[in-house]
Structure formats: C-alpha cells, structure tokens
XYZ file of C-alpha atoms in Angstrom:
714
model
C 17.688 16.329 -102.409
C 13.902 15.925 -101.612
C 12.597 16.502 -98.150
C 9.302 15.030 -96.700
C 7.552 17.428 -94.335
C 4.101 17.195 -92.653
C 2.091 16.998 -89.452
C 2.549 14.102 -87.146
C 0.237 11.213 -87.951
C -0.227 12.473 -91.576
C 1.160 9.223 -93.085
C 4.742 10.638 -93.540
C 6.467 7.542 -92.418
C 4.378 5.091 -94.405
C 5.058 7.322 -97.526
C 8.796 7.354 -96.758
C 8.982 3.551 -96.416
C 6.895 2.949 -99.562
C 9.286 5.259 -101.588
C 12.528 3.934 -100.266
C 11.857 0.256 -99.188
C 15.098 -1.046 -97.668
C 17.246 1.715 -99.346
C 17.378 3.824 -96.048
C 19.415 4.568 -93.071
C 19.041 6.087 -89.634
C 21.433 8.433 -87.849
C 21.128 11.383 -85.515
C 21.416 15.215 -86.340
C 24.706 16.299 -84.791
C 24.605 17.246 -81.166
C 20.965 16.024 -80.518
C 19.139 12.813 -80.352
C 16.550 13.488 -82.941
C 16.861 10.887 -85.712
C 17.708 11.635 -89.335
C 16.105 9.122 -91.614
C 17.441 9.122 -95.260
C 16.814 6.926 -98.159
C 17.171 6.489 -102.033
C 14.192 7.335 -104.213
C 14.400 6.431 -107.908
C 12.275 9.111 -109.467
C 12.489 8.167 -113.124
C 14.321 5.231 -114.960
C 16.479 7.645 -116.823
C 17.649 9.852 -114.027
C 19.772 9.138 -111.067
C 17.917 8.429 -107.801
C 17.175 11.187 -105.390
C 18.238 11.597 -101.755
C 15.000 11.421 -99.782
C 15.047 12.861 -96.126
C 12.189 12.085 -93.806
C 11.903 15.146 -91.532
C 10.486 15.118 -87.931
C 6.845 16.008 -87.785
C 5.833 19.539 -87.392
C 2.638 21.600 -87.404
C 4.142 24.813 -88.475
C 7.428 26.545 -89.182
C 6.919 28.467 -85.938
C 8.988 25.733 -84.150
C 8.352 24.864 -80.621
C 9.885 21.481 -79.904
C 13.419 20.295 -80.729
C 12.038 18.163 -83.584
C 10.328 21.078 -85.177
C 13.286 23.299 -84.935
C 15.372 20.680 -86.937
C 12.766 20.115 -89.550
C 12.391 23.948 -90.001
C 16.172 24.418 -90.174
C 16.462 21.769 -93.007
C 13.621 23.263 -94.998
C 15.001 26.804 -94.767
C 18.610 25.663 -95.443
C 20.016 26.477 -92.080
C 21.161 22.824 -91.201
C 24.874 22.247 -91.604
C 24.696 18.535 -92.089
C 21.758 18.428 -94.577
C 21.757 20.980 -97.648
C 18.670 22.916 -98.550
C 16.171 20.505 -100.273
C 15.643 21.059 -103.989
C 11.979 20.043 -103.631
C 9.753 19.831 -100.490
C 6.998 17.312 -100.401
C 4.259 18.295 -98.116
C 2.431 15.227 -96.767
C -1.133 16.231 -96.102
C -3.805 13.992 -94.405
C -6.849 14.142 -96.616
C -9.007 13.282 -93.550
C -7.795 16.607 -91.950
C -7.230 18.747 -94.898
C -7.726 22.357 -93.442
C -5.560 21.652 -90.440
C -2.740 20.167 -92.533
C -2.893 22.972 -95.105
C -1.575 25.516 -92.481
C 2.044 24.084 -92.835
C 1.477 24.110 -96.638
C 0.783 27.930 -96.571
C 4.130 28.583 -94.761
C 5.998 26.363 -97.129
C 4.462 28.129 -100.019
C 5.810 31.457 -98.591
C 9.353 30.192 -98.450
C 9.340 30.185 -102.247
C 10.990 26.667 -102.376
C 9.734 24.115 -105.168
C 6.810 22.309 -103.334
C 4.639 19.283 -104.207
C 1.661 18.225 -102.071
C 1.309 14.532 -101.375
C -2.488 14.004 -100.429
C -2.518 10.763 -98.272
C -5.126 8.595 -96.712
C -7.427 9.250 -99.615
C -9.127 5.758 -99.047
C -10.031 6.847 -95.463
C -11.376 10.112 -96.655
C -13.561 8.439 -99.341
C -15.056 6.059 -96.779
C -15.800 9.141 -94.544
C -17.723 10.697 -97.461
C -14.995 13.323 -98.217
C -14.329 13.769 -101.955
C -11.357 15.886 -102.884
C -10.845 17.248 -106.347
C -6.954 17.077 -106.662
C -6.887 19.290 -109.916
C -8.999 22.027 -108.395
C -6.991 21.992 -105.091
C -3.832 22.282 -107.366
C -5.349 25.475 -108.922
C -6.381 26.826 -105.546
C -3.017 26.232 -103.888
C -0.800 27.008 -106.907
C 1.247 23.949 -106.409
C 0.933 20.284 -107.627
C -1.311 18.005 -105.527
C -0.949 14.294 -105.979
C -3.397 11.802 -104.219
C -1.391 8.714 -102.769
C -2.172 5.669 -100.926
C 1.164 4.574 -99.454
C 0.079 1.192 -98.082
C -1.337 0.201 -101.504
C 1.489 2.130 -103.405
C -1.083 3.977 -105.447
C -0.033 7.270 -106.864
C 3.757 6.948 -106.162
C 4.720 7.181 -109.989
C 2.569 10.253 -110.299
C 4.209 11.751 -107.205
C 7.741 11.018 -108.644
C 6.946 12.677 -111.910
C 5.700 15.752 -110.200
C 8.646 16.067 -107.918
C 10.996 15.513 -110.988
C 9.167 18.308 -112.809
C 9.227 20.583 -109.838
C 12.849 20.102 -109.587
C 13.561 21.210 -113.047
C 11.025 24.064 -113.336
C 11.342 27.567 -112.362
C 9.485 28.002 -109.118
C 7.535 31.365 -108.610
C 4.903 30.723 -106.054
C 2.538 33.581 -105.304
C 1.365 34.019 -101.689
C -2.390 33.908 -102.294
C -3.336 35.464 -98.805
C -2.584 38.978 -97.929
C -2.547 41.010 -94.604
C -4.073 44.510 -94.176
C -2.656 47.293 -96.282
C -0.825 48.648 -93.178
C 0.829 45.265 -92.453
C 1.785 44.763 -96.017
C 3.492 48.096 -96.140
C 5.509 47.356 -92.923
C 6.429 43.905 -94.442
C 7.620 45.812 -97.536
C 9.584 48.248 -95.613
C 11.272 45.543 -93.531
C 12.118 43.303 -96.418
C 13.783 46.206 -98.322
C 12.572 49.326 -100.020
C 10.148 49.203 -102.977
C 12.640 49.500 -105.769
C 14.859 46.701 -104.480
C 11.843 44.483 -103.848
C 10.689 45.159 -107.396
C 14.114 44.337 -108.841
C 14.360 40.954 -106.857
C 13.496 37.779 -108.543
C 10.477 35.748 -107.531
C 12.204 33.294 -105.220
C 14.111 36.203 -103.544
C 10.996 38.174 -103.008
C 9.418 35.191 -101.255
C 12.600 34.647 -98.966
C 12.680 38.427 -98.216
C 8.978 38.707 -97.360
C 8.950 35.490 -95.330
C 11.978 36.541 -93.359
C 10.287 40.004 -92.613
C 7.186 38.245 -91.683
C 8.851 35.875 -89.210
C 10.634 38.839 -87.598
C 7.597 41.076 -87.319
C 5.408 38.451 -85.730
C 7.995 36.389 -83.836
C 8.005 36.096 -79.981
C 11.629 37.122 -79.768
C 13.481 39.912 -81.360
C 16.644 39.490 -83.516
C 19.998 40.164 -81.779
C 20.942 43.292 -84.028
C 19.887 46.258 -82.131
C 19.205 48.472 -85.084
C 16.934 45.745 -86.513
C 15.162 45.556 -83.184
C 14.282 49.201 -83.301
C 12.773 48.833 -86.728
C 10.698 46.015 -85.723
C 9.565 47.691 -82.351
C 8.601 50.876 -84.472
C 6.637 48.722 -86.996
C 4.879 46.966 -84.244
C 3.851 50.170 -82.534
C 2.417 51.669 -85.803
C 0.376 48.319 -86.324
C -0.895 48.300 -82.841
C -2.115 51.900 -83.043
C -4.026 51.006 -86.166
C -5.292 47.585 -84.963
C -5.063 46.288 -81.414
C -5.290 42.718 -82.644
C -2.552 43.141 -85.366
C -0.493 40.125 -84.174
C -3.455 37.728 -85.050
C -3.528 38.803 -88.773
C -1.268 36.156 -90.276
C -3.177 33.356 -88.612
C -6.624 34.726 -89.564
C -5.415 35.374 -93.111
C -3.995 31.922 -93.547
C -7.033 30.147 -92.378
C -9.421 32.407 -94.403
C -7.490 31.393 -97.528
C -7.261 27.665 -96.512
C -11.058 27.671 -95.942
C -11.533 29.149 -99.464
C -9.285 26.564 -101.073
C -11.018 23.724 -99.325
C -14.399 24.923 -100.100
C -13.616 24.922 -103.861
C -12.031 21.426 -103.877
C -13.917 19.374 -101.249
C -17.325 17.817 -101.296
C -18.791 16.169 -98.379
C -21.134 13.461 -99.125
C -23.659 11.514 -96.887
C -21.620 9.498 -94.485
C -22.181 7.562 -91.390
C -23.005 9.798 -88.399
C -20.535 7.837 -86.235
C -17.321 6.341 -87.899
C -15.807 2.977 -86.840
C -13.023 5.071 -84.976
C -15.775 6.867 -82.911
C -17.545 3.610 -82.028
C -14.170 2.034 -80.791
C -13.140 4.993 -78.914
C -16.365 5.105 -77.021
C -15.175 1.905 -75.379
C -11.444 2.293 -75.487
C -11.272 5.878 -74.017
C -14.022 5.130 -71.578
C -13.257 6.243 -68.022
C -13.859 2.832 -66.613
C -13.322 0.369 -69.309
C -10.411 2.072 -70.955
C -7.949 1.356 -68.445
C -9.116 -2.169 -67.994
C -8.551 -2.741 -71.770
C -5.272 -0.893 -71.493
C -4.268 -3.296 -68.606
C -5.257 -6.315 -70.527
C -3.410 -5.240 -73.720
C -0.159 -4.558 -71.858
C -0.536 -7.941 -69.969
C -0.933 -9.787 -73.303
C 2.016 -7.982 -74.842
C 4.501 -8.592 -72.106
C 3.337 -12.119 -71.384
C 3.824 -12.746 -75.054
C 7.204 -11.183 -75.232
C 8.492 -13.296 -72.183
C 7.005 -16.508 -73.481
C 7.842 -16.195 -77.283
C 11.410 -14.791 -76.575
C 12.377 -17.676 -74.218
C 13.014 -20.312 -76.938
C 15.117 -18.054 -79.251
C 17.133 -16.564 -76.249
C 17.886 -20.124 -75.119
C 19.045 -21.008 -78.687
C 21.212 -17.957 -78.910
C 22.756 -18.701 -75.463
C 23.392 -22.272 -76.423
C 24.871 -21.145 -79.853
C 27.442 -18.848 -78.281
C 28.166 -21.454 -75.681
C 28.856 -24.028 -78.290
C 30.729 -21.587 -80.289
C 32.990 -20.933 -77.119
C 33.507 -24.693 -76.644
C 34.460 -25.029 -80.360
C 36.972 -22.343 -80.135
C 38.305 -23.607 -76.962
C 38.697 -27.014 -78.339
C 40.589 -25.982 -81.562
C 42.914 -23.579 -79.987
C 45.781 -24.015 -77.710
C 45.093 -23.210 -73.997
C 46.320 -19.858 -73.014
C 45.338 -16.211 -72.420
C 44.459 -15.544 -76.135
C 42.027 -18.412 -76.180
C 40.524 -17.309 -72.669
C 40.226 -13.738 -74.118
C 38.263 -14.945 -77.164
C 36.046 -17.281 -75.251
C 35.411 -15.418 -72.019
C 35.801 -11.896 -73.072
C 34.675 -11.629 -76.778
C 32.397 -14.479 -77.492
C 30.705 -14.186 -74.081
C 30.420 -10.455 -74.493
C 28.619 -10.473 -77.796
C 26.426 -13.276 -76.670
C 25.571 -11.377 -73.513
C 24.158 -8.630 -75.769
C 22.455 -10.678 -78.506
C 20.688 -12.940 -76.054
C 18.274 -10.178 -75.524
C 17.610 -9.338 -79.123
C 14.522 -11.628 -79.265
C 13.005 -9.508 -76.538
C 13.894 -6.279 -78.179
C 12.461 -7.384 -81.610
C 9.191 -8.586 -79.971
C 8.958 -5.386 -77.994
C 9.246 -3.265 -80.841
C 7.049 -5.257 -83.000
C 4.257 -4.692 -80.562
C 5.124 -0.907 -80.133
C 4.985 -0.579 -84.020
C 1.833 -2.625 -84.157
C 0.088 -0.427 -81.471
C 1.564 2.846 -82.971
C 0.473 1.897 -86.608
C -2.968 0.856 -85.486
C -3.640 4.166 -83.567
C -3.936 2.592 -80.234
C -0.792 4.063 -78.713
C -2.092 7.518 -78.678
C -5.162 6.309 -76.691
C -2.811 4.692 -74.148
C -1.084 7.988 -73.664
C -4.406 9.816 -73.403
C -5.598 7.317 -70.712
C -2.353 7.465 -68.654
C -2.054 11.360 -68.820
C -3.956 11.985 -65.507
C -1.713 9.407 -63.459
C 1.550 10.696 -64.936
C 0.662 14.341 -64.311
C -0.132 13.727 -60.638
C 3.766 13.104 -60.263
C 4.780 15.724 -62.647
C 5.345 13.465 -65.739
C 3.926 13.735 -69.178
C 1.381 11.214 -70.443
C 3.535 9.863 -72.969
C 6.095 8.664 -70.368
C 3.716 5.597 -69.749
C 4.918 3.518 -72.775
C 8.700 4.013 -72.032
C 8.337 2.976 -68.409
C 6.238 0.032 -69.206
C 8.773 -1.014 -71.871
C 11.519 -0.890 -69.095
C 9.982 -3.843 -67.458
C 11.393 -5.963 -70.232
C 14.624 -3.918 -70.546
C 15.591 -0.315 -69.760
C 17.446 0.088 -72.922
C 14.341 0.267 -75.422
C 12.380 2.038 -72.715
C 14.933 4.816 -72.689
C 15.059 4.751 -76.509
C 11.252 5.128 -76.479
C 11.314 8.328 -74.518
C 12.020 10.168 -77.826
C 8.382 10.597 -78.392
C 8.253 13.021 -75.399
C 8.640 16.471 -76.692
C 9.584 18.406 -73.558
C 13.244 18.031 -72.810
C 12.736 17.973 -68.875
C 9.925 15.509 -69.103
C 11.834 13.341 -71.268
C 15.057 13.421 -69.092
C 12.884 12.767 -65.902
C 11.518 9.665 -67.600
C 14.955 8.483 -68.550
C 16.299 8.997 -64.943
C 13.632 6.760 -63.415
C 13.188 4.134 -66.118
C 15.948 1.783 -64.636
C 13.860 1.470 -61.374
C 11.506 -0.818 -63.318
C 12.537 -4.451 -62.615
C 13.740 -5.695 -65.908
C 14.160 -9.357 -66.703
C 17.976 -9.300 -65.978
C 17.001 -8.967 -62.268
C 14.969 -12.050 -62.162
C 17.898 -14.546 -61.882
C 18.988 -12.629 -58.757
C 15.501 -12.793 -57.358
C 15.270 -16.383 -58.243
C 18.477 -17.497 -56.760
C 17.788 -15.635 -53.414
C 14.253 -17.064 -53.187
C 15.404 -20.641 -54.077
C 18.166 -20.461 -51.305
C 16.100 -19.236 -48.345
C 12.342 -19.051 -49.224
C 11.471 -22.173 -51.069
C 8.339 -24.035 -49.859
C 7.226 -21.281 -47.434
C 3.763 -20.334 -47.340
C 1.708 -17.411 -45.796
C -1.587 -18.541 -44.090
C -0.602 -21.922 -45.657
C -1.686 -20.768 -49.062
C 0.262 -17.883 -50.450
C 3.859 -18.474 -51.528
C 6.378 -16.367 -49.714
C 8.600 -16.231 -52.848
C 5.734 -14.860 -55.004
C 5.050 -12.170 -52.423
C 8.835 -11.300 -52.329
C 9.084 -10.898 -56.153
C 5.817 -8.684 -56.234
C 7.272 -6.720 -53.451
C 10.395 -6.149 -55.359
C 8.470 -4.907 -58.421
C 6.320 -2.673 -56.270
C 9.216 -1.202 -54.507
C 10.880 -0.113 -57.856
C 7.512 1.416 -59.120
C 6.995 3.229 -55.764
C 10.429 4.672 -55.652
C 10.264 5.675 -59.283
C 7.234 7.637 -58.572
C 8.680 9.331 -55.502
C 11.808 10.220 -57.411
C 9.923 11.581 -60.329
C 7.939 13.853 -58.127
C 11.082 15.108 -56.445
C 12.996 15.709 -59.831
C 9.910 17.588 -61.182
C 9.769 19.882 -58.230
C 13.691 20.438 -57.996
C 16.386 20.270 -60.657
C 13.847 19.532 -63.529
C 11.158 21.827 -62.145
C 8.571 22.613 -64.689
C 4.889 22.266 -64.757
C 3.867 19.342 -67.045
C 2.438 20.559 -70.337
C -1.075 19.715 -71.207
C -1.220 16.658 -73.325
C -1.966 18.075 -76.791
C -2.511 14.825 -78.683
C -4.011 14.024 -81.974
C -5.969 10.586 -81.926
C -5.538 9.330 -85.429
C -8.175 6.941 -86.931
C -7.685 3.316 -86.555
C -6.315 1.565 -89.405
C -4.571 -1.743 -90.394
C -0.978 -1.799 -89.578
C 1.568 -1.819 -92.328
C 3.788 -4.887 -92.477
C 6.643 -2.810 -94.082
C 6.439 -0.106 -91.330
C 6.586 -2.804 -88.621
C 9.484 -4.516 -90.334
C 11.394 -1.290 -90.764
C 10.981 -0.402 -87.199
C 12.068 -3.818 -85.898
C 14.947 -3.706 -88.245
C 16.122 -0.244 -87.320
C 15.708 -0.648 -83.581
C 17.460 -3.898 -83.569
C 20.492 -2.591 -85.341
C 20.624 0.292 -83.007
C 20.474 -1.906 -80.037
C 23.170 -4.143 -81.187
C 25.502 -1.301 -82.345
C 25.046 0.910 -79.307
C 24.814 -1.517 -76.485
C 26.871 -4.295 -77.989
C 30.117 -2.376 -78.213
C 29.771 -1.268 -74.666
C 29.060 -4.598 -73.214
C 31.939 -6.164 -75.216
C 34.500 -3.669 -73.891
C 33.179 -4.102 -70.333
C 33.092 -8.034 -70.603
C 36.863 -7.985 -71.948
C 37.603 -5.600 -68.856
C 35.962 -7.868 -66.352
C 37.745 -10.973 -67.949
C 41.039 -9.085 -67.359
C 40.167 -8.291 -63.741
C 39.625 -11.936 -62.840
C 42.458 -13.189 -64.949
C 45.304 -10.930 -63.630
C 47.674 -11.170 -61.862
C 48.054 -14.671 -62.688
C 48.324 -17.090 -59.693
C 50.143 -20.374 -60.029
C 49.036 -22.905 -57.627
C 50.704 -26.335 -57.179
C 48.799 -29.490 -57.685
C 47.519 -30.804 -54.210
C 49.184 -33.877 -52.973
C 47.441 -37.127 -52.234
C 47.766 -36.338 -48.452
C 45.910 -32.963 -48.850
C 43.257 -34.531 -50.953
C 42.579 -37.361 -48.456
C 42.638 -34.876 -45.584
C 40.092 -32.601 -47.190
C 38.050 -35.544 -48.279
C 37.841 -36.712 -44.737
C 36.970 -33.320 -43.549
C 34.137 -32.487 -45.858
C 33.327 -35.447 -47.979
C 34.493 -33.650 -51.225
C 37.608 -34.060 -53.348
C 38.717 -30.771 -54.732
C 40.057 -30.849 -58.121
C 43.106 -28.888 -59.303
C 40.844 -26.866 -61.587
C 38.586 -25.843 -58.802
C 41.524 -25.032 -56.487
C 43.147 -22.965 -59.215
C 39.915 -21.131 -59.907
C 39.211 -20.289 -56.366
C 42.781 -18.932 -55.648
C 42.812 -17.058 -59.018
C 39.654 -15.239 -58.118
C 40.911 -14.533 -54.574
C 44.197 -13.075 -55.685
C 42.924 -11.372 -58.839
C 42.334 -7.688 -59.207
C 38.635 -8.340 -58.799
C 39.318 -10.192 -55.570
C 41.439 -7.239 -54.402
C 38.546 -4.886 -55.364
C 36.024 -6.967 -53.298
C 38.251 -6.750 -50.212
C 38.593 -3.041 -50.798
C 35.049 -2.326 -50.732
C 34.099 -4.757 -48.043
C 34.232 -2.145 -45.170
C 31.658 -0.127 -47.175
C 29.234 -2.997 -47.881
C 29.563 -4.869 -44.490
C 26.715 -2.645 -42.967
C 24.474 -4.098 -45.737
C 25.306 -7.660 -44.656
C 27.679 -8.249 -47.623
C 31.192 -9.697 -47.512
C 34.047 -9.298 -50.047
C 32.984 -12.246 -52.136
C 29.437 -10.649 -52.603
C 31.279 -7.491 -53.454
C 33.018 -9.165 -56.348
C 29.559 -10.007 -57.479
C 28.448 -6.423 -57.132
C 31.287 -5.185 -59.154
C 30.741 -7.651 -61.982
C 27.105 -7.128 -62.291
C 27.623 -3.483 -63.066
C 28.292 -5.059 -66.687
C 24.959 -6.820 -66.524
C 22.750 -7.525 -63.523
C 22.411 -11.298 -64.153
C 26.214 -11.823 -64.002
C 25.972 -11.927 -60.193
C 24.692 -15.449 -60.441
C 27.813 -16.681 -62.610
C 30.197 -14.681 -60.524
C 28.970 -16.458 -57.313
C 29.385 -19.661 -58.913
C 33.120 -18.863 -59.477
C 33.577 -17.258 -56.039
C 32.206 -20.313 -54.183
C 34.085 -22.692 -56.306
C 31.057 -24.413 -57.927
C 32.554 -27.021 -60.163
C 32.165 -26.863 -63.906
C 29.821 -29.804 -63.977
C 27.727 -28.344 -61.154
C 27.630 -24.901 -62.698
C 25.177 -26.029 -65.245
C 22.909 -26.862 -62.235
C 22.844 -23.659 -60.602
C 19.359 -24.184 -59.287
C 20.885 -26.998 -57.147
C 24.499 -26.586 -56.416
C 24.802 -22.812 -56.266
C 21.798 -22.664 -53.953
C 23.593 -25.029 -51.664
C 26.837 -23.084 -51.908
C 25.085 -19.916 -50.921
C 23.415 -21.583 -48.005
C 26.603 -23.172 -46.804
C 28.989 -20.260 -47.285
C 31.002 -19.406 -44.191
C 32.867 -16.218 -43.031
C 36.295 -16.557 -41.450
C 34.723 -16.527 -37.885
C 32.429 -19.563 -38.862
C 29.203 -17.622 -38.970
C 26.941 -18.022 -42.139
C 27.740 -15.641 -44.893
C 24.159 -15.578 -46.176
C 20.996 -15.370 -44.198
C 17.323 -14.819 -45.359
C 17.842 -11.191 -44.047
C 21.087 -10.814 -46.302
C 19.204 -12.275 -49.348
C 16.468 -9.669 -48.958
C 19.019 -6.921 -48.403
C 20.713 -7.971 -51.651
C 17.345 -7.979 -53.612
C 16.602 -4.594 -52.228
C 19.894 -3.319 -53.414
C 19.492 -4.727 -56.931
C 15.806 -3.222 -57.333
C 17.310 0.291 -56.751
C 20.898 0.296 -58.011
C 21.704 0.929 -61.666
C 23.774 -2.302 -62.171
C 23.801 -2.140 -65.900
C 26.518 -0.620 -68.068
C 24.536 -0.806 -71.276
C 21.864 1.174 -69.745
C 24.484 3.903 -68.722
C 25.736 3.806 -72.165
C 22.317 4.448 -73.697
C 21.604 7.358 -71.259
C 24.872 8.914 -72.416
C 23.758 8.480 -76.086
C 20.175 9.797 -75.472
C 21.353 12.878 -73.310
C 24.606 13.692 -75.288
C 26.319 14.179 -71.899
C 28.153 12.076 -69.291
C 26.547 14.383 -66.503
C 23.104 12.743 -66.515
C 24.245 9.176 -66.512
C 26.779 9.735 -63.751
C 24.074 11.584 -61.857
C 21.603 8.561 -62.325
C 24.193 6.082 -61.288
C 25.227 8.136 -58.159
C 21.764 8.819 -56.878
C 20.329 5.338 -57.616
C 23.514 3.839 -55.818
C 22.917 6.138 -52.779
C 19.184 5.088 -52.661
C 20.028 1.416 -53.010
C 22.692 1.655 -50.222
C 20.253 3.415 -47.863
C 17.328 1.025 -48.496
C 19.642 -2.013 -48.141
C 21.190 -0.472 -45.025
C 17.821 -0.002 -43.489
C 16.594 -3.362 -44.567
C 19.560 -5.261 -42.976
C 20.099 -3.091 -39.864
C 16.298 -2.827 -39.322
C 16.012 -6.575 -39.517
C 18.649 -7.216 -37.172
C 17.073 -4.850 -34.588
C 13.861 -6.748 -35.130
C 15.600 -9.956 -34.465
C 15.653 -11.421 -38.032
C 19.403 -11.924 -38.166
C-alpha cells in the first residue's frame, strides 16, 4: 500500500486523481466523518497495481485536528482499517518548499520508505524558483521526483521511485541533531545504549521517534512509571537550557534551511506575481465583499436557471414511468406501491440531482482556482461576530440551494464545535423546496397587491421569509456558541494558494463523488419515508359505494360541480386513513397556529420533503386528477374556498403567513435529518435539531397568528 501525505493545498488531490483516474472509491474512516479516498495505481506494467490512499492534509505529525490525527495514525500504523503503508509519498509544494519540508523531516524520522513528489514545478519556475531535484535528493537522503499532475509530467518517474523504495532496504538517517544533553535523554528513553546499538536501522528510527514524541509532547503517557522517567528527563533539560522544548523545532528548520539553500536558486522574477495583483482587488476591504456577492449571485442564479430544464425532464421521466407501470400492471396495492411509493420516492430524490451537480461543479471550480480560500478570508470577520468560523460561510450559502450539500460542505471546518454549530443552523436557510409553499400561499392571498402602488407584496413576503431564516440562524448560532457549544472561535489560519487553472479531472471527480454520495445517502431514506407515507394514506382501506344519480344531481344543484367516484373515494380514503387520523390527533396542538386537521396532514407529509405539502393539499381538498396538473389555478381556488365545519374559512391571509413562518423555521426534511445523522455519527444531534427548530417554528407561528388576530388581521 502507498499513502499520499502532504500539507493542504500542496496538490495532493490533483496528484491522486492523475495517478488513479476513475479507479478510486470514497468511504469514511470508522466512527468519524473524515473521508477515506482510495484508488488503484498501476506502478509498473509487469507488477500488480498498488493500493493508493489519499490521506487528509496535515502540516505535521503533531496532530491537532481530527483529519491530522487520522493521517498520522495511518502513517504510523495505528489505524485498524488501513494497514501501515509500504511507502509514503510526501507531496511537497515547490513554491513553498521550506514550509512543506517540515512534515518531510518528521516522516524521515519514522524510518518508513519515503519518496518526495515535488509538485507545482511549473508555478515555481514562473516565479523564478529553480530546484535541483538531484541535489535535494542528496540533501534529504530520500528520492525527490518533480511532477506536474495536471499535465501528467513525471508520473512514470514517480512510479519507478516508489517501486524501488518498496523493494529496497530503507535506513534513513536523521540529518539533524539536538544538543548533546537532549540526545542523551532520547537515548535513555528509547532504551540503553547496548540495546540501541543492536537494533536495526528501522527499529532505531522507530524507538528514537517514539522517545522524541513522548519527551516533547503536551500530554504525558498513561503509564505512571514512564511519566516519572519523562518528568525527570524534562527537569534535567530545563536545568541546562530554559528553552529546551524549542530544540526540535529550531533544529528541524535549521536543517531544512541548509537543504533548501543547497538545492534552490532564486532568479530574477516579477516583483508582484499575478496572484498578488489579483488579491489586491479580490481581498480589498471594500471591493472584495462586492466581488464575493457578485460571484455568489452568478453562481446561484446559474444553478437555478440551468437546473430547471433537467429537473423538469427528470420529473416528467419519472411521471411517465409511473404512468407506464400503472398502465401495464393490474390495479391493486402492489401497483400503487410501485408507482406512489418506489418510483415517486426515487424521483423525489433524483429531481434535485441537477442542482447538486451544478452546486459542486461551482464549488470545485472555486476551490481549484484558489478563490474559495479568499471567500472564507473575507467572511471571517462576520462569522466570528456570532461565534462561527469563517469557513462556515460557504456551507451556509450552499444551503440556500439545498441543506444536504451545505451540511456535507461543513467538513472543511476543523473545529468540531464550530462544524456542529454550522450544521445545526444550516436548515434555516430557505432552500428551493420551500419555494412551492411560498408560491402557493402568495398566489392564493397576495396576488396583484402592491405597496405604494409599486412594490409587489408577494416579493416583499418572500424576501421577508429569507431574511427571517437568516436572522434566526444568526441568533441561534450566537446562543449555541455561548452555551452548549461554548468555545471561542479559533483564529482563521488559512493558506491563500496561488491562483491556477482548475483541473477538469478534479472537477469531474468531485461532481461524480458528491452526486453518488447524495443519491446513496439521501435516496435510501427518502425512498423508505415515501413508502411509509404511501402506507399511511392507503390504510386502512375505505370502500365507498358509487354515488347514486339522485346524489349526483343534488350535489350538482348545490355547488355546480359533479363529483366523480374517484374523487369521492380519494377524499374519503384520506379522511379515514392513518394519515387523516394523525391529522385529527394533532389538531388541538396546531389549532392555536390557525391550522386544522387537513393542514396537519400536510405538515406530517411534508416532513419527508417540504414541497409535498402542495401535493398533499391537492389530495386533501379533492382537487381532481385533471386539475391537479394546474395547481396554480385549481389548488389556489380550493385553498381560498376551504371551509371548516362551522362554515368559516379555513385559510385566511393570516393563516397563510403563519404557515410560511412555520415552514421557514421547522426542519421539515427527512433527508436533511438523515445527513445530519451521518455527519455527526449520532442520533442525539439530529433529534436536538428537529426539536429546537420545531419549538422555534411553533412559537414564531403562534406569535404571528395570535398577534395578527389581536391586531385585527383575522
């Protein structure tokens, strides 16, 4: 097995994609949400392909974040799911050589076979940096291979070096040394002199490295006897040198400086690089945020406009498939299950796939180009004012399209509490699934109304709903970060990589991977819930008799409509079904919000997906099959004309606003709950999220309806 290790933004992902192509898979390390990317790398034509593992980025083996801990454990052979690598490929950015070589010094100390892949050589050359790979190989004592992953240059040489390192005896010598006193303490902690002399080269490195980690670690090992040895060694070192704990850091960088000086030449280059000139505008205090807003507007406008056609096609395709299945199978429960449960459930997931693909296309484009780091830098001040990390900006912005990819995007946030706080407020962003609900309510009660004769009331209401979600999210984030997730937001330590042309292969791999994860994770949950909802509105079965001619004539005289047997059956079925009984059960609780039991059925069904409220109301109010396709007309009239048993109107403008407020704040999306469960590896947090959002939605809707009544708007 070969492991790729390197600093973030060193070109590791581009190299991994270039080496493996489509021969890769993504999973999670057991018990955590950190991704494990593996692929197949054919090293030589006459040898079996190697298993290549792309480790999370890390700056050193002194792990701080969860990602770094996992990468360190794999390198040192402590990971149960991944064996110790036969060879480690250290990916080093040629434009930031000295900083990247710090990790290399630690990898050399482990004694494992090591090859250095020197990436971004082309960028270094344009900056006037020339690196002698042969001289750097001699200085480091390990093979150094220059590569340009996007152009697939140097990949054959890298494969040959890795194959040679896997077969050769590895006996790296640590080139840097501590003071004599510190080396004596390391020798004593690693074992007595005789045992150390008898040990082979790799064992010497392992023993010395373990002793070095223990001596300079922040925490002592659990063994009390070992603790006493380390405390005594530290006391002796402190007596000889008050700054003893800085020795490894200073010694490593002194050695790195010597190695770089011998292998690197700086030629005359432009005083200001292209990246510097672009950043002068992009990160500007005034123009930077304006550019960011413009970029985000273009991205999301493009997502909504470009995704509409494929979404409609997918929706029609599944509708046609359902019609075909129903037309070729005998009527019955099994056919209803296939059409209304399975096909409708899968279609309900895949209809959002175009938005997911486009969203991650733009995210990969912005990340690969280097702009995403600038966006996080610009938003850090605003995020920190409410206790969030600057990297929370993009996940929250993504949630306006759909909370699922937004929550998945929180993986870039290192601090667990900051990441969890972002996950818990992401569903407040008004996603596209809420728009059908807003549109129906506005069409029913606010169409054609103007403020000052110019501004549309409907536009104002939609903007108010979006602003309400954002405002509540900010307030909740502040509360969470000062209570159960209390922790000061860490300073944004962020590398601003150079701007570069995005890799088409990287973008394609990102879209492919994220799309499959979305379908696999959310699709199974939605499918199960859709089948469950189908069962709730189907059972117990209600058998009604065909209406007589006298009944038809009487009802036609009363309201001018002729009810069909199908519509009567549908209405009676929904009233007597388990779903109808659930609606009646919760009616006392939702009545203070202005809702009745029929609306309650819509609230229950919309937990699977918010937009199902519209189709549920079509069934509840007996909108005919022909009219159901014209929801903008017939369903609007049905909502306007719906009556309660006492003859009063079920829906009023105030009830409509109360419903919209409820949908802004409630977590009415089972697939979002499932993703939160996956991302937190616990049911505790998704249940907490659903509960507190439901309470907030209830309180806000209650205040809206009861306050409106007191003000005379009922």
